[in-house]
PDB file of C-alpha atoms in Angstrom:
ATOM      1  CA  SER A1106     -30.666 -32.757   4.024  1.00 51.00           C
ATOM      2  CA  LEU A1107     -33.092 -32.381   1.148  1.00 61.00           C
ATOM      3  CA  ASN A1108     -30.784 -30.111  -0.840  1.00 73.00           C
ATOM      4  CA  THR A1109     -27.956 -32.620  -0.607  1.00 76.00           C
ATOM      5  CA  TYR A1110     -30.293 -35.359  -1.839  1.00 73.00           C
ATOM      6  CA  GLN A1111     -31.526 -33.191  -4.718  1.00 74.00           C
ATOM      7  CA  PHE A1112     -28.001 -32.358  -5.850  1.00 77.00           C
ATOM      8  CA  SER A1113     -26.809 -35.952  -5.568  1.00 82.00           C
ATOM      9  CA  SER A1114     -29.857 -37.134  -7.557  1.00 85.00           C
ATOM     10  CA  LEU A1115     -29.205 -34.476 -10.170  1.00 85.00           C
ATOM     11  CA  GLY A1116     -25.567 -35.492 -10.383  1.00 86.00           C
ATOM     12  CA  SER A1117     -26.485 -39.167 -10.705  1.00 88.00           C
ATOM     13  CA  LEU A1118     -28.988 -38.431 -13.446  1.00 87.00           C
ATOM     14  CA  ILE A1119     -26.481 -36.397 -15.433  1.00 88.00           C
ATOM     15  CA  GLU A1120     -23.819 -39.061 -14.927  1.00 90.00           C
ATOM     16  CA  GLU A1121     -26.091 -41.950 -15.958  1.00 91.00           C
ATOM     17  CA  GLU A1122     -28.109 -40.378 -18.763  1.00 89.00           C
ATOM     18  CA  GLY A1123     -26.206 -37.231 -19.740  1.00 89.00           C
ATOM     19  CA  PHE A1124     -26.922 -33.532 -19.359  1.00 88.00           C
ATOM     20  CA  LEU A1125     -29.594 -33.472 -22.084  1.00 88.00           C
ATOM     21  CA  SER A1126     -31.645 -35.992 -20.106  1.00 85.00           C
ATOM     22  CA  LEU A1127     -32.663 -33.051 -17.922  1.00 84.00           C
ATOM     23  CA  PHE A1128     -34.699 -31.768 -20.866  1.00 85.00           C
ATOM     24  CA  LYS A1129     -36.602 -34.951 -21.736  1.00 83.00           C
ATOM     25  CA  GLY A1130     -40.220 -34.055 -22.318  1.00 82.00           C
ATOM     26  CA  PHE A1131     -39.412 -30.373 -22.827  1.00 87.00           C
ATOM     27  CA  SER A1132     -41.182 -30.186 -26.204  1.00 87.00           C
ATOM     28  CA  ALA A1133     -44.228 -31.908 -24.708  1.00 86.00           C
ATOM     29  CA  MET A1134     -44.244 -29.372 -21.872  1.00 89.00           C
ATOM     30  CA  LEU A1135     -44.004 -26.495 -24.350  1.00 91.00           C
ATOM     31  CA  SER A1136     -46.901 -27.914 -26.384  1.00 91.00           C
ATOM     32  CA  LYS A1137     -49.079 -27.380 -23.322  1.00 92.00           C
ATOM     33  CA  GLN A1138     -47.566 -24.333 -21.644  1.00 94.00           C
ATOM     34  CA  VAL A1139     -47.152 -21.989 -24.627  1.00 95.00           C
ATOM     35  CA  PRO A1140     -50.800 -22.151 -25.797  1.00 95.00           C
ATOM     36  CA  TYR A1141     -52.011 -21.896 -22.201  1.00 96.00           C
ATOM     37  CA  THR A1142     -49.937 -18.831 -21.343  1.00 96.00           C
ATOM     38  CA  ALA A1143     -50.492 -17.049 -24.647  1.00 97.00           C
ATOM     39  CA  THR A1144     -54.250 -17.646 -24.589  1.00 97.00           C
ATOM     40  CA  LYS A1145     -54.606 -16.599 -20.967  1.00 97.00           C
ATOM     41  CA  GLN A1146     -52.604 -13.389 -21.400  1.00 96.00           C
ATOM     42  CA  LEU A1147     -54.242 -12.307 -24.650  1.00 96.00           C
ATOM     43  CA  SER A1148     -57.788 -13.281 -23.749  1.00 97.00           C
ATOM     44  CA  PHE A1149     -57.545 -11.619 -20.313  1.00 97.00           C
ATOM     45  CA  GLU A1150     -56.595  -8.312 -21.910  1.00 96.00           C
ATOM     46  CA  MET A1151     -59.276  -8.569 -24.611  1.00 97.00           C
ATOM     47  CA  ILE A1152     -62.011  -9.574 -22.152  1.00 97.00           C
ATOM     48  CA  ALA A1153     -61.031  -6.871 -19.643  1.00 96.00           C
ATOM     49  CA  SER A1154     -61.024  -4.236 -22.371  1.00 95.00           C
ATOM     50  CA  SER A1155     -64.461  -5.312 -23.568  1.00 95.00           C
ATOM     51  CA  LEU A1156     -65.868  -5.366 -20.040  1.00 94.00           C
ATOM     52  CA  TYR A1157     -64.520  -1.894 -19.284  1.00 91.00           C
ATOM     53  CA  LYS A1158     -66.269  -0.613 -22.426  1.00 91.00           C
ATOM     54  CA  VAL A1159     -69.531  -2.277 -21.384  1.00 90.00           C
ATOM     55  CA  THR A1160     -69.371  -0.984 -17.808  1.00 86.00           C
ATOM     56  CA  SER A1161     -68.520   2.550 -18.886  1.00 84.00           C
ATOM     57  CA  ALA A1162     -71.423   2.599 -21.347  1.00 81.00           C
ATOM     58  CA  SER A1163     -73.943   1.148 -18.900  1.00 77.00           C
ATOM     59  CA  SER A1164     -75.956   3.034 -16.331  1.00 73.00           C
ATOM     60  CA  ILE A1165     -75.101   0.634 -13.496  1.00 72.00           C
ATOM     61  CA  ALA A1166     -73.984   2.579 -10.439  1.00 74.00           C
ATOM     62  CA  LEU A1167     -70.704   0.985  -9.370  1.00 72.00           C
ATOM     63  CA  SER A1168     -67.654   2.606  -7.846  1.00 84.00           C
ATOM     64  CA  SER A1169     -64.393   2.436  -9.781  1.00 86.00           C
ATOM     65  CA  THR A1170     -63.055  -0.052  -7.210  1.00 89.00           C
ATOM     66  CA  GLU A1171     -66.074  -2.301  -7.686  1.00 88.00           C
ATOM     67  CA  VAL A1172     -65.742  -2.115 -11.474  1.00 89.00           C
ATOM     68  CA  LYS A1173     -62.032  -2.988 -11.298  1.00 92.00           C
ATOM     69  CA  LEU A1174     -62.725  -5.934  -9.017  1.00 94.00           C
ATOM     70  CA  LEU A1175     -65.622  -7.203 -11.130  1.00 92.00           C
ATOM     71  CA  VAL A1176     -63.698  -6.832 -14.393  1.00 94.00           C
ATOM     72  CA  SER A1177     -60.553  -8.475 -12.971  1.00 96.00           C
ATOM     73  CA  ILE A1178     -62.357 -11.486 -11.512  1.00 97.00           C
ATOM     74  CA  THR A1179     -64.571 -12.028 -14.548  1.00 97.00           C
ATOM     75  CA  SER A1180     -61.685 -11.588 -16.995  1.00 97.00           C
ATOM     76  CA  ALA A1181     -59.449 -13.983 -15.069  1.00 97.00           C
ATOM     77  CA  PHE A1182     -62.193 -16.595 -14.846  1.00 98.00           C
ATOM     78  CA  LEU A1183     -63.072 -16.470 -18.547  1.00 98.00           C
ATOM     79  CA  ALA A1184     -59.418 -16.280 -19.641  1.00 98.00           C
ATOM     80  CA  SER A1185     -58.618 -19.359 -17.541  1.00 97.00           C
ATOM     81  CA  ILE A1186     -61.405 -21.339 -19.193  1.00 97.00           C
ATOM     82  CA  LEU A1187     -60.214 -20.324 -22.668  1.00 97.00           C
ATOM     83  CA  ALA A1188     -56.604 -21.150 -21.754  1.00 97.00           C
ATOM     84  CA  CYS A1189     -57.593 -24.617 -20.540  1.00 96.00           C
ATOM     85  CA  ILE A1190     -59.437 -25.277 -23.781  1.00 96.00           C
ATOM     86  CA  ALA A1191     -56.516 -24.027 -25.875  1.00 96.00           C
ATOM     87  CA  SER A1192     -53.938 -26.067 -23.975  1.00 95.00           C
ATOM     88  CA  ASN A1193     -55.896 -29.322 -23.765  1.00 95.00           C
ATOM     89  CA  PRO A1194     -54.289 -30.891 -26.872  1.00 93.00           C
ATOM     90  CA  GLY A1195     -50.860 -30.127 -25.420  1.00 91.00           C
ATOM     91  CA  ASP A1196     -51.948 -31.577 -22.095  1.00 91.00           C
ATOM     92  CA  VAL A1197     -52.928 -34.805 -23.858  1.00 91.00           C
ATOM     93  CA  ILE A1198     -49.489 -34.922 -25.505  1.00 88.00           C
ATOM     94  CA  LEU A1199     -47.794 -34.269 -22.159  1.00 85.00           C
ATOM     95  CA  THR A1200     -49.848 -36.931 -20.376  1.00 87.00           C
ATOM     96  CA  ARG A1201     -49.197 -39.509 -23.065  1.00 86.00           C
ATOM     97  CA  THR A1202     -45.496 -38.681 -23.060  1.00 81.00           C
ATOM     98  CA  TYR A1203     -45.227 -39.413 -19.350  1.00 78.00           C
ATOM     99  CA  SER A1204     -47.616 -42.384 -19.374  1.00 81.00           C
ATOM    100  CA  SER A1205     -45.618 -43.998 -22.216  1.00 70.00           C
ATOM    101  CA  LYS A1206     -42.567 -43.789 -19.953  1.00 62.00           C
ATOM    102  CA  SER A1207     -44.518 -45.871 -17.432  1.00 56.00           C
ATOM    103  CA  ASP A1208     -45.226 -48.413 -20.159  1.00 53.00           C
ATOM    104  CA  SER A1209     -41.546 -48.801 -20.979  1.00 53.00           C
ATOM    105  CA  ALA A1210     -40.769 -49.315 -17.289  1.00 51.00           C
ATOM    106  CA  GLY A1211     -43.094 -52.295 -17.181  1.00 52.00           C
ATOM    107  CA  THR A1212     -45.997 -50.644 -15.411  1.00 52.00           C
ATOM    108  CA  PRO A1213     -49.269 -51.376 -17.176  1.00 48.00           C
ATOM    109  CA  ASN A1214     -50.839 -48.312 -18.759  1.00 49.00           C
ATOM    110  CA  ASN A1215     -54.564 -48.897 -18.627  1.00 51.00           C
ATOM    111  CA  ASN A1216     -56.532 -45.933 -19.928  1.00 50.00           C
ATOM    112  CA  GLU A1217     -59.890 -47.661 -20.018  1.00 48.00           C
ATOM    113  CA  ASN A1218     -61.067 -45.721 -16.944  1.00 43.00           C
ATOM    114  CA  ALA A1219     -60.004 -42.354 -18.353  1.00 45.00           C
ATOM    115  CA  ILE A1220     -62.707 -39.725 -18.486  1.00 44.00           C
ATOM    116  CA  ASP A1221     -63.172 -38.383 -21.977  1.00 42.00           C
ATOM    117  CA  ILE A1222     -65.799 -36.127 -23.516  1.00 41.00           C
TER     118      ILE A1222
END
C-alpha cells in the first residue's frame, strides 16, 4: 500500500540521514513562501478596500452581489500578480537549492535554456 511505502521511506530517510534531514531546504522554502503569502494577503485586502471605495463612489448601477464578485475576482487576480513578483527572488533561491542537489548527484545542471527576462 502507498501509506506503507511512505512510512518505510520516511523511516529509511530518518535512519540514513537523521531526523533533521526532513527539513533540508526549509529556509529556501520560507524565502519563497513567506513573501508570497504576506504579499497576497495584504495586497488583497488593500486592493479590495480601494475597489469598494471606488465602486461606492461611482454611479455604475451594479447589485451588491455583482460588486462583491467583481471586487473579489479583481482583487485576487491583482494580489496574485503582486505575490508572484514579491516571491520571485525566493523562488530563484528555492530552484537553485534543488537544482544544486542534482549537480551533486552527478546529473548535469544545464541552465542555458532557462527563460529569463
